[in-house]
Every structure is written in C-alpha cells, then in structure tokens.
Short mmCIF file of C-alpha atoms and ligand atoms in Angstrom, two decimals:
data_model
loop_
_atom_site.label_atom_id
_atom_site.label_comp_id
_atom_site.label_asym_id
_atom_site.label_seq_id
_atom_site.Cartn_x
_atom_site.Cartn_y
_atom_site.Cartn_z
CA UNK U 1 52.35 0.69 30.27
CA UNK U 2 51.36 1.75 33.76
CA UNK U 3 49.18 -0.90 35.44
CA UNK U 4 45.94 1.05 35.86
CA UNK U 5 45.68 2.00 32.21
CA UNK U 6 47.80 4.76 30.89
CA UNK U 7 48.97 6.79 28.00
CA UNK U 8 49.56 4.64 24.95
CA UNK U 9 53.06 6.00 24.40
CA UNK U 10 55.44 8.80 25.24
CA UNK U 11 53.88 11.20 22.78
CA UNK U 12 50.51 10.55 24.37
CA UNK U 13 51.73 11.65 27.78
CA UNK U 14 53.58 14.67 26.43
CA UNK U 15 50.57 15.73 24.38
CA UNK U 16 48.19 15.34 27.30
CA UNK U 17 50.46 17.05 29.84
CA UNK U 18 51.26 19.86 27.42
CA UNK U 19 47.54 20.01 26.71
CA UNK U 20 46.94 20.46 30.42
CA UNK U 21 49.55 23.18 30.66
CA UNK U 22 48.57 25.06 27.52
CA UNK U 23 45.18 26.59 27.94
CA UNK U 24 43.36 29.74 28.86
CA UNK U 25 46.22 30.47 31.25
CA UNK U 26 48.52 31.12 28.30
CA UNK U 27 46.21 32.88 25.89
CA UNK U 28 43.74 34.59 28.20
CA UNK U 29 45.59 34.81 31.53
CA UNK U 30 49.18 35.56 30.59
CA UNK U 31 48.50 38.69 28.47
CA UNK U 32 46.27 40.33 31.07
CA UNK U 33 48.64 39.49 33.91
CA UNK U 34 51.46 41.05 31.86
CA UNK U 35 49.25 44.09 31.27
CA UNK U 36 48.50 44.48 34.97
CA UNK U 37 52.04 43.62 36.01
CA UNK U 38 53.68 46.44 34.07
CA UNK U 39 54.76 44.68 30.86
CA UNK U 40 58.26 43.36 30.18
CA UNK U 41 59.31 43.20 33.80
CA UNK U 42 56.52 40.74 34.54
CA UNK U 43 57.55 38.61 31.54
CA UNK U 44 61.13 38.48 32.74
CA UNK U 45 60.24 37.40 36.28
CA UNK U 46 57.74 34.90 34.94
CA UNK U 47 60.31 33.27 32.63
CA UNK U 48 62.84 33.14 35.43
CA UNK U 49 60.37 31.37 37.74
CA UNK U 50 59.24 28.89 35.07
CA UNK U 51 62.70 27.51 34.46
CA UNK U 52 64.36 27.82 37.85
CA UNK U 53 61.51 26.97 40.21
CA UNK U 54 58.68 25.39 38.27
CA UNK U 55 60.57 22.87 36.18
CA UNK U 56 61.94 21.05 39.26
CA UNK U 57 58.44 21.05 40.80
CA UNK U 58 57.04 19.52 37.62
CA UNK U 59 59.69 16.83 37.51
CA UNK U 60 59.02 15.97 41.15
CA UNK U 61 55.25 15.79 40.70
CA UNK U 62 55.45 13.53 37.66
CA UNK U 63 58.01 11.29 39.38
CA UNK U 64 55.83 10.88 42.50
CA UNK U 65 52.89 10.01 40.27
CA UNK U 66 54.80 7.44 38.27
CA UNK U 67 56.37 5.83 41.32
CA UNK U 68 53.02 5.31 43.04
CA UNK U 69 50.56 4.90 40.18
CA UNK U 70 48.14 6.83 42.31
CA UNK U 71 46.02 9.97 42.41
CA UNK U 72 47.12 13.20 44.08
CA UNK U 73 45.99 12.07 47.54
CA UNK U 74 46.66 8.34 47.36
CA UNK U 75 50.22 8.92 46.15
CA UNK U 76 51.33 10.14 49.58
CA UNK U 77 49.68 7.19 51.30
CA UNK U 78 51.22 4.75 48.81
CA UNK U 79 54.68 6.06 49.65
CA UNK U 80 53.95 5.27 53.29
CA UNK U 81 53.18 8.80 54.50
CA UNK U 82 49.43 8.91 54.97
CA UNK U 83 49.69 11.95 57.22
CA UNK U 84 51.05 13.94 54.28
CA UNK U 85 48.13 13.24 52.03
CA UNK U 86 46.60 16.54 53.15
CA UNK U 87 48.81 18.02 50.40
CA UNK U 88 46.81 16.05 47.87
CA UNK U 89 43.57 17.12 49.51
CA UNK U 90 44.63 20.75 49.20
CA UNK U 91 45.27 19.95 45.52
CA UNK U 92 41.78 18.54 45.07
CA UNK U 93 40.34 21.69 46.65
CA UNK U 94 42.48 23.89 44.38
CA UNK U 95 41.33 21.86 41.38
CA UNK U 96 37.67 22.36 42.24
CA UNK U 97 38.12 26.11 42.85
CA UNK U 98 40.14 26.66 39.67
CA UNK U 99 37.82 24.63 37.50
CA UNK U 100 34.84 26.57 38.89
CA UNK U 101 35.99 29.82 37.28
CA UNK U 102 38.02 28.30 34.45
CA UNK U 103 34.89 26.64 33.15
CA UNK U 104 33.16 30.02 33.09
CA UNK U 105 35.90 31.64 30.98
CA UNK U 106 35.92 28.56 28.75
CA UNK U 107 32.16 29.09 28.41
CA UNK U 108 32.73 32.70 27.30
CA UNK U 109 35.21 31.42 24.69
CA UNK U 110 32.66 28.90 23.55
CA UNK U 111 30.02 31.63 23.23
CA UNK U 112 32.43 33.74 21.21
CA UNK U 113 32.54 31.04 18.53
CA UNK U 114 28.93 31.92 17.72
CA UNK U 115 29.46 35.67 18.07
CA UNK U 116 32.35 35.47 15.60
CA UNK U 117 30.49 33.15 13.23
CA UNK U 118 27.74 35.75 12.99
CA UNK U 119 30.39 38.44 12.44
CA UNK U 120 29.38 40.22 15.65
CA UNK U 121 32.73 41.97 16.09
CA UNK U 122 31.00 44.68 18.14
CA UNK U 123 30.72 42.20 20.97
CA UNK U 124 33.72 44.05 22.47
CA UNK U 125 31.56 47.11 23.08
CA UNK U 126 28.89 44.97 24.68
CA UNK U 127 31.24 42.68 26.56
CA UNK U 128 29.68 43.59 29.91
CA UNK U 129 26.19 42.87 28.72
CA UNK U 130 27.45 39.55 27.34
CA UNK U 131 28.97 38.48 30.67
CA UNK U 132 26.01 39.65 32.71
CA UNK U 133 23.52 37.75 30.57
CA UNK U 134 23.13 34.93 33.03
CA UNK U 135 21.06 32.64 30.86
CA UNK U 136 23.51 32.87 27.98
CA UNK U 137 26.79 32.49 29.89
CA UNK U 138 25.22 29.95 32.24
CA UNK U 139 24.22 27.77 29.28
CA UNK U 140 27.63 28.08 27.62
CA UNK U 141 29.34 27.15 30.89
CA UNK U 142 27.00 24.21 31.35
CA UNK U 143 27.71 22.92 27.83
CA UNK U 144 31.44 23.24 28.44
CA UNK U 145 31.17 21.33 31.68
CA UNK U 146 29.28 18.57 29.88
CA UNK U 147 32.00 18.35 27.21
CA UNK U 148 34.70 18.08 29.88
CA UNK U 149 32.71 15.42 31.73
CA UNK U 150 32.29 13.41 28.55
CA UNK U 151 36.02 13.32 27.83
CA UNK U 152 36.97 12.55 31.43
CA UNK U 153 34.43 9.75 31.67
CA UNK U 154 36.05 8.07 28.66
CA UNK U 155 39.26 7.61 30.65
CA UNK U 156 42.84 8.34 29.84
CA UNK U 157 43.94 7.13 26.45
CA UNK U 158 40.44 7.05 24.99
CA UNK U 159 39.72 10.73 25.41
CA UNK U 160 42.39 13.10 26.57
CA UNK U 161 45.27 11.87 24.46
CA UNK U 162 43.55 11.86 21.10
CA UNK U 163 42.24 15.40 21.08
CA UNK U 164 45.48 16.85 22.42
CA UNK U 165 47.66 15.37 19.69
CA UNK U 166 45.86 16.99 16.79
CA UNK U 167 44.75 20.28 18.20
CA UNK U 168 47.84 21.63 19.88
CA UNK U 169 49.86 22.00 16.66
CA UNK U 170 46.91 23.60 14.88
CA UNK U 171 46.53 26.14 17.66
CA UNK U 172 50.20 27.12 17.42
CA UNK U 173 49.91 27.69 13.67
CA UNK U 174 46.81 29.81 14.15
CA UNK U 175 48.46 31.99 16.79
CA UNK U 176 51.53 32.41 14.58
CA UNK U 177 49.25 33.62 11.80
CA UNK U 178 47.66 36.25 14.05
CA UNK U 179 51.12 37.28 15.36
CA UNK U 180 52.32 37.95 11.83
CA UNK U 181 49.17 39.90 11.00
CA UNK U 182 49.34 41.94 14.19
CA UNK U 183 52.96 42.92 13.55
CA UNK U 184 51.99 44.50 10.23
CA UNK U 185 49.55 46.94 11.89
CA UNK U 186 50.43 50.56 12.67
CA UNK U 187 51.65 51.24 16.24
CA UNK U 188 52.37 47.55 16.75
CA UNK U 189 55.91 48.43 17.79
CA UNK U 190 54.72 50.43 20.82
CA UNK U 191 52.89 47.31 21.94
CA UNK U 192 55.95 45.18 21.38
CA UNK U 193 58.10 47.57 23.41
CA UNK U 194 55.68 47.47 26.34
CA UNK U 195 55.76 43.69 26.19
CA UNK U 196 59.43 43.03 25.70
CA UNK U 197 61.34 45.88 27.32
CA UNK U 198 61.41 45.49 31.11
CA UNK U 199 60.85 48.70 33.02
CA UNK U 200 62.44 48.21 36.43
CA UNK U 201 60.45 51.04 37.98
CA UNK U 202 57.28 48.96 37.48
CA UNK U 203 58.43 46.26 39.87
CA UNK U 204 56.26 45.80 42.96
CA UNK U 205 55.81 42.94 45.36
CA UNK U 206 52.56 42.06 43.63
CA UNK U 207 54.45 41.69 40.33
CA UNK U 208 56.57 38.94 41.85
CA UNK U 209 53.68 37.25 43.58
CA UNK U 210 51.43 37.32 40.52
CA UNK U 211 54.25 36.10 38.26
CA UNK U 212 54.76 33.17 40.58
CA UNK U 213 51.04 32.37 40.68
CA UNK U 214 50.81 32.67 36.91
CA UNK U 215 53.81 30.37 36.38
CA UNK U 216 52.32 27.69 38.64
CA UNK U 217 48.89 28.04 37.09
CA UNK U 218 50.18 27.99 33.55
CA UNK U 219 52.29 24.89 34.11
CA UNK U 220 49.44 23.15 35.99
CA UNK U 221 51.59 22.75 39.11
CA UNK U 222 51.03 22.61 42.83
CA UNK U 223 47.73 20.76 42.85
CA UNK U 224 48.64 17.23 41.90
CA UNK U 225 47.38 17.35 38.31
CA UNK U 226 50.80 16.19 37.21
CA UNK U 227 51.03 13.61 39.99
CA UNK U 228 47.82 12.24 38.53
CA UNK U 229 49.09 12.37 34.93
CA UNK U 230 52.45 10.96 36.04
CA UNK U 231 50.60 7.94 37.40
CA UNK U 232 49.65 6.98 33.86
CA UNK U 233 53.21 7.11 32.49
CA UNK U 234 55.27 4.00 31.72
CA UNK U 235 58.48 3.23 33.62
CA UNK U 236 60.72 3.42 30.58
CA UNK U 237 59.81 7.00 29.67
CA UNK U 238 62.40 9.72 30.04
CA UNK U 239 60.77 12.13 32.48
CA UNK U 240 63.50 14.75 32.22
CA UNK U 241 63.14 15.29 28.52
CA UNK U 242 59.33 15.10 28.67
CA UNK U 243 59.15 17.72 31.41
CA UNK U 244 61.60 20.00 29.62
CA UNK U 245 59.57 19.78 26.45
CA UNK U 246 56.29 20.50 28.27
CA UNK U 247 57.78 23.56 29.99
CA UNK U 248 59.23 24.89 26.74
CA UNK U 249 55.98 24.33 24.87
CA UNK U 250 53.92 26.04 27.55
CA UNK U 251 56.20 29.01 27.98
CA UNK U 252 56.61 29.28 24.20
CA UNK U 253 52.86 29.50 23.65
CA UNK U 254 52.40 32.07 26.41
CA UNK U 255 55.14 34.20 24.89
CA UNK U 256 53.52 33.86 21.46
CA UNK U 257 50.14 34.85 22.90
CA UNK U 258 51.76 38.04 24.19
CA UNK U 259 53.32 38.66 20.79
CA UNK U 260 49.85 38.36 19.36
CA UNK U 261 48.01 40.62 21.83
CA UNK U 262 50.35 43.51 22.62
CA UNK U 263 50.92 44.71 19.05
CA UNK U 264 47.13 44.62 18.70
CA UNK U 265 46.71 46.74 21.82
CA UNK U 266 49.32 49.13 20.40
CA UNK U 267 47.30 49.37 17.22
CA UNK U 268 43.93 49.80 18.93
CA UNK U 269 45.17 52.47 21.33
CA UNK U 270 47.27 54.21 18.68
CA UNK U 271 50.38 53.52 20.71
CA UNK U 272 49.18 54.89 24.06
CA UNK U 273 48.73 51.36 25.49
CA UNK U 274 45.95 52.62 27.76
CA UNK U 275 43.54 49.86 28.68
CA UNK U 276 46.24 47.23 28.52
CA UNK U 277 45.68 46.54 32.20
CA UNK U 278 41.99 45.99 31.73
CA UNK U 279 42.00 42.54 33.32
CA UNK U 280 40.30 39.31 32.37
CA UNK U 281 38.35 40.84 29.50
CA UNK U 282 41.54 41.78 27.60
CA UNK U 283 41.48 39.12 24.89
CA UNK U 284 37.70 39.13 24.66
CA UNK U 285 37.78 42.81 23.82
CA UNK U 286 40.91 43.16 21.67
CA UNK U 287 40.66 40.07 19.49
CA UNK U 288 37.14 40.61 18.10
CA UNK U 289 38.09 44.18 17.19
CA UNK U 290 41.04 42.85 15.26
CA UNK U 291 39.01 40.19 13.50
CA UNK U 292 36.67 43.07 12.68
CA UNK U 293 39.50 44.95 10.97
CA UNK U 294 40.11 41.94 8.75
CA UNK U 295 36.44 42.36 8.02
CA UNK U 296 33.63 40.49 6.31
CA UNK U 297 33.58 36.79 5.80
CA UNK U 298 37.35 36.33 6.23
CA UNK U 299 37.26 38.05 9.63
CA UNK U 300 34.34 35.89 10.68
CA UNK U 301 36.07 32.69 9.58
CA UNK U 302 39.36 33.57 11.26
CA UNK U 303 37.56 34.66 14.44
CA UNK U 304 35.38 31.56 14.60
CA UNK U 305 38.30 29.25 13.98
CA UNK U 306 40.40 31.03 16.59
CA UNK U 307 37.82 30.64 19.34
CA UNK U 308 37.19 27.00 18.37
CA UNK U 309 40.88 26.28 18.91
CA UNK U 310 40.92 28.29 22.12
CA UNK U 311 38.07 26.12 23.36
CA UNK U 312 40.01 22.97 22.55
CA UNK U 313 43.06 24.30 24.37
CA UNK U 314 40.78 25.04 27.32
CA UNK U 315 39.22 21.59 27.10
CA UNK U 316 42.53 19.72 27.42
CA UNK U 317 43.10 21.80 30.57
CA UNK U 318 39.62 21.44 32.09
CA UNK U 319 39.96 17.71 31.53
CA UNK U 320 43.17 17.60 33.58
CA UNK U 321 41.63 19.79 36.26
CA UNK U 322 38.67 17.48 36.58
CA UNK U 323 40.89 14.40 36.49
CA UNK U 324 42.27 15.41 39.91
CA UNK U 325 39.02 15.08 41.94
CA UNK U 326 37.79 12.25 39.71
CA UNK U 327 40.84 10.00 40.09
CA UNK U 328 40.86 10.80 43.81
CA UNK U 329 37.26 9.76 44.33
CA UNK U 330 37.56 6.70 42.05
CA UNK U 331 40.69 5.41 43.81
CA UNK U 332 39.94 6.43 47.39
CA UNK U 333 36.17 6.21 47.67
CA UNK U 334 35.89 3.22 45.35
CA UNK U 335 33.11 4.70 43.20
CA UNK U 336 32.82 4.27 39.42
CA UNK U 337 34.48 6.76 37.07
CA UNK U 338 31.10 7.84 35.69
CA UNK U 339 29.68 8.53 39.14
CA UNK U 340 32.83 10.42 40.12
CA UNK U 341 32.52 12.58 37.01
CA UNK U 342 28.88 13.41 37.73
CA UNK U 343 29.58 14.34 41.37
CA UNK U 344 32.62 16.46 40.46
CA UNK U 345 30.80 18.26 37.67
CA UNK U 346 27.85 19.15 39.91
CA UNK U 347 30.06 20.38 42.76
CA UNK U 348 32.28 22.44 40.44
CA UNK U 349 29.35 23.99 38.62
CA UNK U 350 27.69 25.02 41.87
CA UNK U 351 30.90 26.51 43.24
CA UNK U 352 31.22 28.44 39.96
CA UNK U 353 27.84 30.18 40.24
CA UNK U 354 29.03 33.17 42.34
CA UNK U 355 31.83 33.79 39.78
CA UNK U 356 29.19 33.75 37.08
CA UNK U 357 27.00 36.22 38.99
CA UNK U 358 29.98 38.46 39.70
CA UNK U 359 30.19 39.92 36.21
CA UNK U 360 27.55 42.57 36.44
CA UNK U 361 24.55 40.43 37.32
CA UNK U 362 24.91 40.72 41.08
CA UNK U 363 26.46 43.78 42.65
CA UNK U 364 27.44 41.80 45.73
CA UNK U 365 29.58 39.31 43.80
CA UNK U 366 30.81 41.90 41.29
CA UNK U 367 32.34 44.09 44.00
CA UNK U 368 33.07 41.27 46.34
CA UNK U 369 36.14 42.29 48.32
CA UNK U 370 39.01 44.72 48.52
CA UNK U 371 42.46 43.66 49.69
CA UNK U 372 45.74 45.27 50.59
CA UNK U 373 46.74 48.11 48.30
CA UNK U 374 44.41 47.25 45.39
CA UNK U 375 42.65 50.25 43.91
CA UNK U 376 39.26 48.77 43.19
CA UNK U 377 37.23 45.92 44.63
CA UNK U 378 37.74 42.47 43.17
CA UNK U 379 34.85 40.43 41.87
CA UNK U 380 34.27 36.93 43.16
CA UNK U 381 36.27 35.38 40.32
CA UNK U 382 39.22 37.65 41.14
CA UNK U 383 39.10 36.59 44.78
CA UNK U 384 39.00 32.88 43.92
CA UNK U 385 41.87 33.38 41.46
CA UNK U 386 43.88 35.11 44.17
CA UNK U 387 43.22 32.31 46.65
CA UNK U 388 43.64 29.34 44.34
CA UNK U 389 46.17 30.36 41.69
CA UNK U 390 48.33 32.77 43.56
CA UNK U 391 48.22 31.25 47.03
CA UNK U 392 47.17 27.57 47.08
CA UNK U 393 49.25 26.50 44.08
CA UNK U 394 52.56 27.93 45.32
CA UNK U 395 51.70 26.62 48.79
CA UNK U 396 51.06 23.17 47.28
CA UNK U 397 54.37 23.43 45.42
CA UNK U 398 56.15 24.32 48.65
CA UNK U 399 54.66 21.35 50.51
CA UNK U 400 55.42 18.92 47.68
CA UNK U 401 59.05 20.07 47.71
CA UNK U 402 59.39 19.68 51.47
CA UNK U 403 57.79 16.28 51.26
CA UNK U 404 59.87 15.00 48.34
CA UNK U 405 63.25 16.16 49.54
CA UNK U 406 63.02 15.91 53.32
CA UNK U 407 60.40 13.24 54.05
CA UNK U 408 60.41 10.85 51.10
CA UNK U 409 64.08 11.79 50.55
CA UNK U 410 65.86 12.90 47.46
CA UNK U 411 67.58 9.54 46.88
CA UNK U 412 64.18 8.00 46.17
CA UNK U 413 63.23 10.86 43.92
CA UNK U 414 66.53 10.44 42.06
CA UNK U 415 65.94 6.76 41.62
CA UNK U 416 62.53 7.32 40.06
CA UNK U 417 63.74 10.06 37.73
CA UNK U 418 66.68 7.92 36.63
CA UNK U 419 64.40 5.18 35.33
CA UNK U 420 64.25 5.89 31.64
CA UNK U 421 66.76 8.73 32.02
CA UNK U 422 70.10 7.09 32.94
CA UNK U 423 72.13 10.20 32.08
CA UNK U 424 70.41 12.07 34.90
CA UNK U 425 72.67 10.43 37.47
CA UNK U 426 75.77 12.37 36.48
CA UNK U 427 74.03 15.50 35.26
CA UNK U 428 74.18 19.06 36.46
CA UNK U 429 70.40 19.07 36.61
CA UNK U 430 70.54 16.44 39.35
CA UNK U 431 72.77 18.66 41.47
CA UNK U 432 70.47 21.61 40.85
CA UNK U 433 67.44 19.47 41.72
CA UNK U 434 68.99 18.57 45.07
CA UNK U 435 69.74 22.15 45.92
CA UNK U 436 66.51 23.59 44.62
CA UNK U 437 64.06 21.01 45.93
CA UNK U 438 65.63 21.00 49.39
CA UNK U 439 66.32 24.68 49.91
CA UNK U 440 65.90 27.23 47.14
CA UNK U 441 62.31 26.50 46.12
CA UNK U 442 60.90 25.99 49.63
CA UNK U 443 62.55 29.16 50.89
CA UNK U 444 61.43 31.30 47.94
CA UNK U 445 57.88 29.95 47.97
CA UNK U 446 57.52 30.22 51.70
CA UNK U 447 58.78 33.82 51.78
CA UNK U 448 56.38 34.80 49.03
CA UNK U 449 53.53 33.07 50.81
CA UNK U 450 54.17 34.79 54.13
CA UNK U 451 54.65 38.22 52.55
CA UNK U 452 51.44 37.77 50.61
CA UNK U 453 49.43 36.91 53.70
CA UNK U 454 50.87 39.92 55.52
CA UNK U 455 50.24 42.25 52.58
CA UNK U 456 46.71 41.06 52.11
CA UNK U 457 45.43 41.01 55.63
CA UNK U 458 47.49 43.52 57.60
N1 LIG G 1 47.59 25.23 32.94
C1 LIG G 1 46.23 25.53 32.58
C2 LIG G 1 46.25 26.82 31.76
O1 LIG G 1 47.29 27.48 31.69
O2 LIG G 1 45.22 27.17 31.21
C3 LIG G 1 45.33 25.64 33.77
C4 LIG G 1 45.47 24.51 34.74
C5 LIG G 1 45.24 23.20 34.33
C6 LIG G 1 45.91 24.76 36.02
C7 LIG G 1 45.42 22.16 35.21
C8 LIG G 1 46.10 23.72 36.93
C9 LIG G 1 45.86 22.43 36.50
F1 LIG G 1 46.03 21.45 37.31
#
C-alpha cells in the first residue's frame, strides 16, 4: 500500500478513479455537448480523442502520482522540478472553478430527487423558475457541498472507495433500463440516427475544441486529479490495465447516456429533433417528461431512483475534484485534512455564487458575455465551463505531457509504468506512448489552444 494511506486494493483504485471519471460529465454534459456539436460527428471526434490522446495523458498522470506519492503540486517538486509545479497550481485552480459550477448542477440533480418523488413531472415546463429560485437551488447546492466535504474529510479508503464500489454498477443497470425503454418509443429511431450517424457538414472548429474539452473533462484529466489518485496506488498495481478499464468504463457510460437521451428527444419532438441543442438543461427537461409518460407511482419511483443514482455518480466526482485542493493544502501548507476541507468548501461555494445567480436570477450573470461567433450571450456558468473545461484542462494536459516526456524524461515514465506491468516494456503501447507524449499530443493540444484563443478574442 502507498505510504500515506491509500486504496485498499486494485479494485478500490479502479472504482474510485472510474467514480471520478463517471459523473455529470457523462450523463448531463455529454448529451448536451453532442446536441450542440451536431450529433454523430461530435461523438466520433470525442471517441477518437479519448483513446488516442486522453488515455496516454491518464497513464502519465497516474504514473507521476504513484512515483511521487504526492498531490498535484507537490509531485513536480518531489521529482526535483519545483519550477514546474505551476502546472499543479493551474490544476488546483481548475479544480476550484470546475467544482464551483459542478456542485450547482449536482444540487439541481439533488433537488430533482424530491421533484420526482412528488411526481412533479411538469418541472420541465418550470425549469427556469426552478433554477432561478435562489433559496431552493442555493440550499440544494449547500447540502451537496456538505456531503462532498463529509466524504473527503473521511480520507481515501474510508469514504471514496466504499461508495464507488456499490453505486457504479447500479447506475449502469439503471441507465440500461431507461435505454431499453426509450428505444421502444415512437420516433426513437430519428433520435438514434442524429446520435450515431456522423454528418460531416456539421463539423466546425468549435466541434473539435468542445469534443476535446469534453473528453478531458469526462476523464478527469489535465488538472492533477489523477496525479492525486495515483499517489494512493500501490507499486504492484498494473497501471496500464487499470487506466484502460477506466477509459472504457467512462466512454461506455457516456455512450449509453446518449443512447438513453437521443431516442427520448426523438420521441418528444416527434422526430424533428428540434431543441436537442438546448444546452445544460437538456437532461433536466427531457428525463422528467419521460418519467411522466411512464406515469403514476412507477414513474415517480423510477425518476426518484434515477436522480438518486445521478447524485451518487456526481458525488464520486465532486469528491475527486475537492481532493485536489485538499491534498495540496494538507501536504504543502501542513494544515489538517478537516481544516483543508472547510477552507476549500467555503472558497468553492463562494466562487460558485455567480453561476448560481446566472440562471435567471440576475440578468448580469445570465447574459454574462459573448465570444467569437456564438449566437447568444453565455451565462456565467457557460463562461467558466469554457475557461476551465475547454481551455485549462487541455492546457494542463499539454504541460503535463511536455513535462513528462521532455523534462522528467520518458525513460523514467516508462520505468514507473513498468512496475506492476512488465509486459509494457515490449508493447506497442509503449512505442505509441513515446511518440504521442513527446510530439502528437503536445502539438495537437497546443494547436487547438492557440486557435481557440484566436477565435475567441480576435
Ligand atoms: N469527470 C467528471 C465527470 O465527467 O463528471 C468531472 C471531473 C471530475 C472533472 C474530476 C475533473 C476532475 F478532476
């Protein structure tokens, strides 16, 4: 076991890391990004990025964490490159920004448990009044933040591992159930076509950039969350197979979430698919309507259960997001875990307030900014998502790659990966890792980053 306390076994790490990856990003984020990104073409680019670019980044992050037994910032110092620990600091900043809005969406999901339990399927019609009810959403977000804080303060194997192991499989079964139901509905095939058949004419630069951001976000990469989790993994674990499993599980659940939502959109729009690009409210509007069609007590039970599981999926992710600033402050500032949790929770909650206000309550934050070629103004949450998910995470990934392959050197990375995975030495993956970490990934990520900055500001 890793010296500073760690996962109790291999399954514990896989469950916790998959728990970090699988979350609102898969079930809430992926479908609406697909909707806005023109359907199948987005899915294709996303899948391509996950396996060719993100998997090597994940392997590198986990290996750095395990080698150093340190948090996202301390890891760079421990390897002897203190000057590079700004990458970890960027990760801590990304973690705080992401958690600030993620906690709000998790709060909505939490609130929906009660809406579904009282069979309020009409919530879809009143979604805007729900999100602009500051007292309600503020309280839900606060409760969610307290739950996250409680789990994180219990430490690694006590909290995170246990909940992840039971709830992930249940969530998959539940989604499969809804997928099967949704495929039996009229017009479901139109939805499926939109989702699975790539339309090349829909491809824009923003499709590529958003697919990249979504892939990083969904796999929890580019901000040191997996450096942190890697630091709790034992030396005899096979990192290659763990990382492959985590990627497959995460991508698999995102794909399933799409299979669940798009047939439902086909059904609700009678095949026209209008409204599919409606943004972050997509699942909060479509799913209740569908639970409504099941009707009565059964609909209420299914709906309630669904949002309970969604909240658990979100919780295993919020926990990993909070673990980044917490392990940083515990290790580097020498404060107690409890104190670190309290400070992080307060900072994150405060940073999240403008996102909360930006859903109808305050005009200023609701129509916060307009960039590049976007048609309508983005709310505060949209701006933070653009900065953190789509820009900081790929930038973090780029810097980690440059660091690992050119500063720390790929021989050291190899050595760490090979511990527990002896076959890696003579594998094709190793050759691909060398090529991709040194050249392919940095070049792709850097080009996307530069083009994005130009597109946004000029
Ligand atoms: N991967 C999580 C999701 O898809 O919901 C979100 C996330 C968790 C992003 C942890 C980044 C992170 F470090």
